[in-house]
Amino acid sequence: MAAYLIADVDITDMAMFDEYRREVPATEALYGGRYLARGGATRVLEGDWEPHRLVIVEFPDMAALTGWYDSPEYARLKEIRFRCANTRIIALEGAPAA
């Protein structure tokens, strides 16, 4: 069953974040990740949420998603992101096929 990484990214250092943004897709692809949304326009329909840069990445399953997140390939980039952005990230398991 597919799993989704959903991130709300508040960038604090754009130059450093550009390095992260250039390099991270290759690491996700190693684990079967593919972008469904990446920094597009948002519109809040309900609630008091003020999203920043939203990202949704689909992985084949939760094991692939957490494997990527904890991977040595992503470790260096995660440290870069910690220094240049405040991020909220969740992992969401998809619904079973109908």
Tab-separated table of C-alpha atoms in Angstrom:
chain	number	residue	atom	x	y	z
A	1	MET	CA	0.000	0.000	0.000
A	2	ALA	CA	1.375	3.418	-0.944
A	3	ALA	CA	2.602	5.826	1.723
A	4	TYR	CA	2.857	9.584	1.503
A	5	LEU	CA	5.336	12.008	2.991
A	6	ILE	CA	3.649	15.354	3.571
A	7	ALA	CA	5.865	18.279	4.528
A	8	ASP	CA	5.179	21.915	5.321
A	9	VAL	CA	8.493	23.717	4.857
A	10	ASP	CA	9.214	27.234	6.151
A	11	ILE	CA	12.489	28.170	4.438
A	12	THR	CA	14.827	30.389	6.458
A	13	ASP	CA	17.892	30.343	4.145
A	14	MET	CA	16.961	30.066	0.460
A	15	ALA	CA	20.530	29.679	-0.828
A	16	MET	CA	21.169	26.692	1.402
A	17	PHE	CA	17.708	25.283	0.694
A	18	ASP	CA	18.428	25.409	-3.050
A	19	GLU	CA	21.241	22.887	-2.501
A	20	TYR	CA	18.845	20.608	-0.615
A	21	ARG	CA	16.137	20.967	-3.268
A	22	ARG	CA	18.557	20.112	-6.103
A	23	GLU	CA	19.928	16.979	-4.444
A	24	VAL	CA	17.015	15.410	-2.576
A	25	PRO	CA	14.999	14.011	-5.554
A	26	ALA	CA	17.742	11.524	-6.461
A	27	THR	CA	17.731	10.109	-2.928
A	28	GLU	CA	13.943	9.723	-2.924
A	29	ALA	CA	14.018	7.985	-6.293
A	30	LEU	CA	16.346	5.325	-4.850
A	31	TYR	CA	13.465	4.312	-2.562
A	32	GLY	CA	10.705	4.573	-5.166
A	33	GLY	CA	9.624	8.091	-4.186
A	34	ARG	CA	7.917	10.398	-6.662
A	35	TYR	CA	6.593	13.911	-6.250
A	36	LEU	CA	2.857	14.509	-6.344
A	37	ALA	CA	3.131	18.153	-5.279
A	38	ARG	CA	6.140	20.361	-4.691
A	39	GLY	CA	5.762	23.997	-3.693
A	40	GLY	CA	2.657	24.802	-5.715
A	41	ALA	CA	0.039	27.395	-4.862
A	42	THR	CA	-2.169	26.619	-1.857
A	43	ARG	CA	-5.558	27.771	-0.688
A	44	VAL	CA	-6.783	27.118	2.845
A	45	LEU	CA	-10.396	25.978	2.719
A	46	GLU	CA	-10.960	25.485	6.453
A	47	GLY	CA	-9.168	26.132	9.704
A	48	ASP	CA	-6.368	28.457	10.723
A	49	TRP	CA	-3.505	26.648	8.976
A	50	GLU	CA	-0.989	28.930	7.263
A	51	PRO	CA	1.025	26.560	5.061
A	52	HIS	CA	4.399	27.551	3.707
A	53	ARG	CA	5.948	25.385	0.988
A	54	LEU	CA	3.984	22.111	0.834
A	55	VAL	CA	5.482	18.915	-0.557
A	56	ILE	CA	3.837	15.523	-1.095
A	57	VAL	CA	5.981	12.527	-2.052
A	58	GLU	CA	4.493	9.111	-2.785
A	59	PHE	CA	6.467	5.979	-1.866
A	60	PRO	CA	5.545	2.367	-2.655
A	61	ASP	CA	4.889	1.661	1.036
A	62	MET	CA	5.674	2.870	4.544
A	63	ALA	CA	8.838	0.751	4.701
A	64	ALA	CA	10.222	2.505	1.612
A	65	LEU	CA	9.307	5.935	2.994
A	66	THR	CA	10.924	5.352	6.388
A	67	GLY	CA	13.836	3.575	4.717
A	68	TRP	CA	14.502	6.729	2.699
A	69	TYR	CA	14.014	9.077	5.669
A	70	ASP	CA	16.487	7.092	7.798
A	71	SER	CA	18.885	6.319	4.933
A	72	PRO	CA	22.567	7.215	4.695
A	73	GLU	CA	21.818	8.795	1.290
A	74	TYR	CA	19.442	11.302	2.899
A	75	ALA	CA	21.324	11.903	6.183
A	76	ARG	CA	23.563	14.726	4.882
A	77	LEU	CA	20.657	16.469	3.162
A	78	LYS	CA	18.473	16.174	6.254
A	79	GLU	CA	21.173	18.032	8.210
A	80	ILE	CA	21.189	20.773	5.561
A	81	ARG	CA	17.390	21.060	5.821
A	82	PHE	CA	17.600	21.329	9.614
A	83	ARG	CA	19.867	24.378	9.168
A	84	CYS	CA	17.854	26.185	6.479
A	85	ALA	CA	14.190	25.448	7.170
A	86	ASN	CA	11.629	24.782	9.873
A	87	THR	CA	9.677	21.764	8.729
A	88	ARG	CA	6.664	19.761	9.823
A	89	ILE	CA	6.639	16.285	8.257
A	90	ILE	CA	4.192	13.413	8.553
A	91	ALA	CA	4.053	9.987	6.971
A	92	LEU	CA	0.571	8.892	5.907
A	93	GLU	CA	-0.354	5.371	4.868
A	94	GLY	CA	-2.557	5.300	1.786
A	95	ALA	CA	-5.977	3.698	1.525
A	96	PRO	CA	-6.253	0.118	0.259
A	97	ALA	CA	-7.145	-0.251	-3.406
A	98	ALA	CA	-10.899	-0.493	-3.954
